[in-house]
Coordinates of C-alpha atoms in Angstrom, one line a residue:
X1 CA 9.6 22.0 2.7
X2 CA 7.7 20.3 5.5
X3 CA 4.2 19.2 4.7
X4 CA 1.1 20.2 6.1
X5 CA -0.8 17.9 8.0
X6 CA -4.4 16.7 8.0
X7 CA -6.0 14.2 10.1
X8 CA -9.3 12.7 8.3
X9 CA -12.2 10.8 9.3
X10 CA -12.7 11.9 13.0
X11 CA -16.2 10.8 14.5
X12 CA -16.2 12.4 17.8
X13 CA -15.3 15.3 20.1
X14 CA -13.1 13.9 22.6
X15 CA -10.5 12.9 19.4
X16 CA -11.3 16.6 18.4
X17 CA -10.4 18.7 20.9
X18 CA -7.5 16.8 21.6
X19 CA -5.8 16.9 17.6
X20 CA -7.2 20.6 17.5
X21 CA -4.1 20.9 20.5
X22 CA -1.7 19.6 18.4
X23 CA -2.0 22.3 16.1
X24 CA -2.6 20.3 12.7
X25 CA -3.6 22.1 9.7
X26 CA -6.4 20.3 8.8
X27 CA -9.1 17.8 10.2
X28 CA -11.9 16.0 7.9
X29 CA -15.4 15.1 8.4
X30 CA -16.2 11.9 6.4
X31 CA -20.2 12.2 5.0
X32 CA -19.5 9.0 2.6
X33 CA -21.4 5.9 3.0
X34 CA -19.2 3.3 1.9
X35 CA -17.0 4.9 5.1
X36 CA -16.4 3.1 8.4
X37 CA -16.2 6.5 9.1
X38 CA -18.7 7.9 8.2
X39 CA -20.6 10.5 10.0
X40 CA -24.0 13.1 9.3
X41 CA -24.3 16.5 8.0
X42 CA -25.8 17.0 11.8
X43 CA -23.1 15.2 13.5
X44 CA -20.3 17.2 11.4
X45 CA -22.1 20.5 12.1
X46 CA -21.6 19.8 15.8
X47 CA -18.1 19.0 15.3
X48 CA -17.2 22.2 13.7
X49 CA -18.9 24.2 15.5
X50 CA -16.6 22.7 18.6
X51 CA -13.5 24.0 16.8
X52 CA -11.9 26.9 18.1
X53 CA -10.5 27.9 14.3
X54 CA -13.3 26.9 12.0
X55 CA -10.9 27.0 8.9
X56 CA -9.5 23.7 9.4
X57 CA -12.9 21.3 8.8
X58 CA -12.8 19.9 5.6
X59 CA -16.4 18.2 4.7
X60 CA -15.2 14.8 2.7
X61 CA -18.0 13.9 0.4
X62 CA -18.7 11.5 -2.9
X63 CA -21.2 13.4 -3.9
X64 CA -23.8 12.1 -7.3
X65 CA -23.8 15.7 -8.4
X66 CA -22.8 19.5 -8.1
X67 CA -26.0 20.3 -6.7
X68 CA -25.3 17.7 -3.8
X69 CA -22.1 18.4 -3.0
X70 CA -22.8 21.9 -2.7
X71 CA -26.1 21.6 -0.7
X72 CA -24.3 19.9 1.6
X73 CA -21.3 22.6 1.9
X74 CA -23.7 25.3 2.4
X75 CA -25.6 22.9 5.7
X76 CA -22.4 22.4 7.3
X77 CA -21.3 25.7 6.2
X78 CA -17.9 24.0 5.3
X79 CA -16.5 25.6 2.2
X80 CA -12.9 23.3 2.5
X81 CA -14.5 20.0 0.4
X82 CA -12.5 17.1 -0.7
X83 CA -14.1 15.2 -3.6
X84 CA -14.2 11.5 -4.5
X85 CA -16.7 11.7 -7.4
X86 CA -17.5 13.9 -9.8
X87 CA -15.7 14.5 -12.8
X88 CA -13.7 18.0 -13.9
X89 CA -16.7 19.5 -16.1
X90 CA -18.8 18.4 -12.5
X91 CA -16.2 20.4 -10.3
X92 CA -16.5 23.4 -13.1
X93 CA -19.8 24.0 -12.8
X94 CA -20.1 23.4 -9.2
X95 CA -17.9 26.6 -8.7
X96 CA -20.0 28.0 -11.3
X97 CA -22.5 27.3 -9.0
X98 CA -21.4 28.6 -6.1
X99 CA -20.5 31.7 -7.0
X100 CA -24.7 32.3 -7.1
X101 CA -25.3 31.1 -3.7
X102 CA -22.8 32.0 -1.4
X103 CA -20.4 34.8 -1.0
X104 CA -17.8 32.2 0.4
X105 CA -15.4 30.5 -2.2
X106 CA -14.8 26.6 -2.3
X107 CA -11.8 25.1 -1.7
X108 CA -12.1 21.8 -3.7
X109 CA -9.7 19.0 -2.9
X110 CA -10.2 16.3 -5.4
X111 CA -9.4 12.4 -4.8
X112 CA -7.4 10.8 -7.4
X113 CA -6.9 7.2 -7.0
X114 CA -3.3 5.5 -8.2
X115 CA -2.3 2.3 -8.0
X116 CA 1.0 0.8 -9.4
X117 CA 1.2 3.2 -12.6
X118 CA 0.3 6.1 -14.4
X119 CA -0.9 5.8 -17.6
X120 CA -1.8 7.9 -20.5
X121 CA -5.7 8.0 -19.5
X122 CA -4.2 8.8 -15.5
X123 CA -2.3 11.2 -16.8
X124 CA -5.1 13.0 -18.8
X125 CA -7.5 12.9 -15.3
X126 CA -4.7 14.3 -13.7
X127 CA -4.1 17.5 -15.9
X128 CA -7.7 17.6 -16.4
X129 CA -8.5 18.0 -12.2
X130 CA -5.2 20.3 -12.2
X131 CA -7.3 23.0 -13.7
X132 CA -10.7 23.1 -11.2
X133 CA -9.0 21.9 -8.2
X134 CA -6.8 23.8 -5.3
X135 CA -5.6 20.7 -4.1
X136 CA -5.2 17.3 -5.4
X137 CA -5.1 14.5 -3.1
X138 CA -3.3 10.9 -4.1
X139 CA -4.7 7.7 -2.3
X140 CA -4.7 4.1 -3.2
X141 CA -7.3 2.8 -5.5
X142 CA -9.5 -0.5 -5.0
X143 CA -12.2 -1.4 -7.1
X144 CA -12.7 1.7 -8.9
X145 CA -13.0 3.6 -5.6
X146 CA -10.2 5.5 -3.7
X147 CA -10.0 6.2 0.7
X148 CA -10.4 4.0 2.8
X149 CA -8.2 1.0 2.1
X150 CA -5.0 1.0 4.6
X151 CA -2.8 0.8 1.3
X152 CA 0.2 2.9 0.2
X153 CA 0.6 4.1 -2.7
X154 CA 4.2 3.2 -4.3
X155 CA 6.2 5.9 -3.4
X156 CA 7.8 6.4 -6.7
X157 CA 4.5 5.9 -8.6
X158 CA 3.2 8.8 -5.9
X159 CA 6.6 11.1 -6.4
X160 CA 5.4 11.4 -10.3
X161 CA 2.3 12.1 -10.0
X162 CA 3.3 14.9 -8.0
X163 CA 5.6 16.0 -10.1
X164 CA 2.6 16.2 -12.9
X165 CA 0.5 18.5 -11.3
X166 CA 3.5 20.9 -10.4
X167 CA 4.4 20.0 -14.0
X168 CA 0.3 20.9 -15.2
X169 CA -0.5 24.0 -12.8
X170 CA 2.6 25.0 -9.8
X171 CA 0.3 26.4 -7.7
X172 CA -2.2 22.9 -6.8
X173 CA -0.9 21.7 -3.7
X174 CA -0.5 18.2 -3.4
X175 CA -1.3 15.6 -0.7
X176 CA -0.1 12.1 0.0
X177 CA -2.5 9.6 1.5
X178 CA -2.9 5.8 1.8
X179 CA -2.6 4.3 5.1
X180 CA 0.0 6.2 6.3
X181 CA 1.5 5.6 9.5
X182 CA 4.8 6.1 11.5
X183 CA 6.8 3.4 10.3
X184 CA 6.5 4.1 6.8
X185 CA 6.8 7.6 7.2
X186 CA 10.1 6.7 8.8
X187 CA 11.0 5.4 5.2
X188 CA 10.3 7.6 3.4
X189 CA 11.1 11.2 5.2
X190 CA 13.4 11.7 2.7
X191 CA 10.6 12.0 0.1
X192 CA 7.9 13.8 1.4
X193 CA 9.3 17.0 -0.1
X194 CA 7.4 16.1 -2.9
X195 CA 4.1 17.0 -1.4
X196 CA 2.7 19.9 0.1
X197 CA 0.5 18.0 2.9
X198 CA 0.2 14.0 4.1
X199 CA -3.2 12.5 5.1
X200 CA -3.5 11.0 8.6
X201 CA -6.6 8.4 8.8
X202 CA -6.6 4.3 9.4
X203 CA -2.6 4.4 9.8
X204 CA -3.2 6.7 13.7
X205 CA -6.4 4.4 14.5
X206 CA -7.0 2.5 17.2
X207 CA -10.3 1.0 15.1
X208 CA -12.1 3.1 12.5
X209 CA -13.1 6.3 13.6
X210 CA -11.0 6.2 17.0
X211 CA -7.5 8.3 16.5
X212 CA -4.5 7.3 18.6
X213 CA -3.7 10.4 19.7
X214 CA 0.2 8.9 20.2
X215 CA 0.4 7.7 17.2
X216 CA -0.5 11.2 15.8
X217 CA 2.0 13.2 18.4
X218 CA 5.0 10.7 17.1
X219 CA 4.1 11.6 13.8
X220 CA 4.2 15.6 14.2
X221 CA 6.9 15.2 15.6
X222 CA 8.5 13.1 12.7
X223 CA 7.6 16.0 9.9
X224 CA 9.0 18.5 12.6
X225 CA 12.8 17.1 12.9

């Protein structure tokens, strides 16, 4: 199987335009302060609306509540969100939410943070995020806080926790992230099997928020071979 991929955390149109060519499956619009890259509900509005196929924002939020995260869906009118708050009873009534204010269904991707194992209590959040969740997207953890850290996850430690979620509910897709970039994609090709789609940020950057548009091609062309 050859993943899907998305680039996340572009900032401007020039970058945008130019991935959109590539013919990626996904780009991400970063509205979290912590972020380097992050960007306004206004600016991210402008962004998609550049897009010739509008399917393939995702709005990338860490929302305090439902009701945030889906105000901010409904401004940007970006229905693909990836979450890194907000617990699995949060998620639940967020599409219990949404089913009375729009008449477009969320597609929730939900940030779960690993590190060097997976314990019992990991194990639970992962099961747990299984059932509210169409996509479940593994990047390093620091401080309590996952994205943003240019660290890889250990590729065996990664490898089982997608093997839970397939385990928990076949049909969540699954997505690697953690500073990934060319050369350790090299390493492990063999692996990425595992997981329906890889995450493209820091590891194609040039600084934060400017892609390498190179660095991205090489990689395509990587998953392509």
């Amino acid at each position: 199987m050859t993943p899907k991929i998305k680039v996340c955390g572009i900032t401007n149109r020039d970058d945008l335009k130019k991935i959109e060519k590539l013919n990626v499956n996904h780009v991400g619009f970063i509205n979290i302060e912590r972020s380097s890259r992050n960007i306004s509900l206004d600016e991210i509005t402008y962004l998609k609306k550049s897009l010739s196929d509008k399917n393939l924002a995702t709005l990338v939020l860490e929302p305090n509540n439902a009701y945030e995260a889906l105000l901010k869906a409904n401004r940007s009118e970006i229905f693909n969100i990836q979450l890194h708050s907000l617990t699995c009873f949060d998620i639940r009534y967020l599409i219990w939410l949404n089913q009375y204010h729009n008449g477009q269904r969320l597609n929730i991707t939900k940030a779960i943070g690993l590190k060097d194992k997976i314990d019992t209590e990991k194990k639970k959040e992962i099961r747990n995020h299984c059932l509210y969740s169409d996509n479940i997207i593994f990047d390093y953890v620091k401080d309590g806080l996952t994205g943003g850290t240019n660290t890889y996850i250990p590729i065996e430690t990664a490898i089982k926790a997608s093997r839970l979620v397939k385990q928990y509910d076949p049909r969540t897709e699954v997505t690697l992230a953690g500073g990934l970039n060319l050369n350790y994609l090299e390493e492990i090709k063999d692996k990425l099997h595992y997981f329906d789609r890889i995450d493209l940020n820091s590891g194609v950057e040039e600084k934060p928020g400017k892609k390498n548009i190179k660095k991205i091609k090489e990689i395509i062309k990587l998953i392509e071979e």
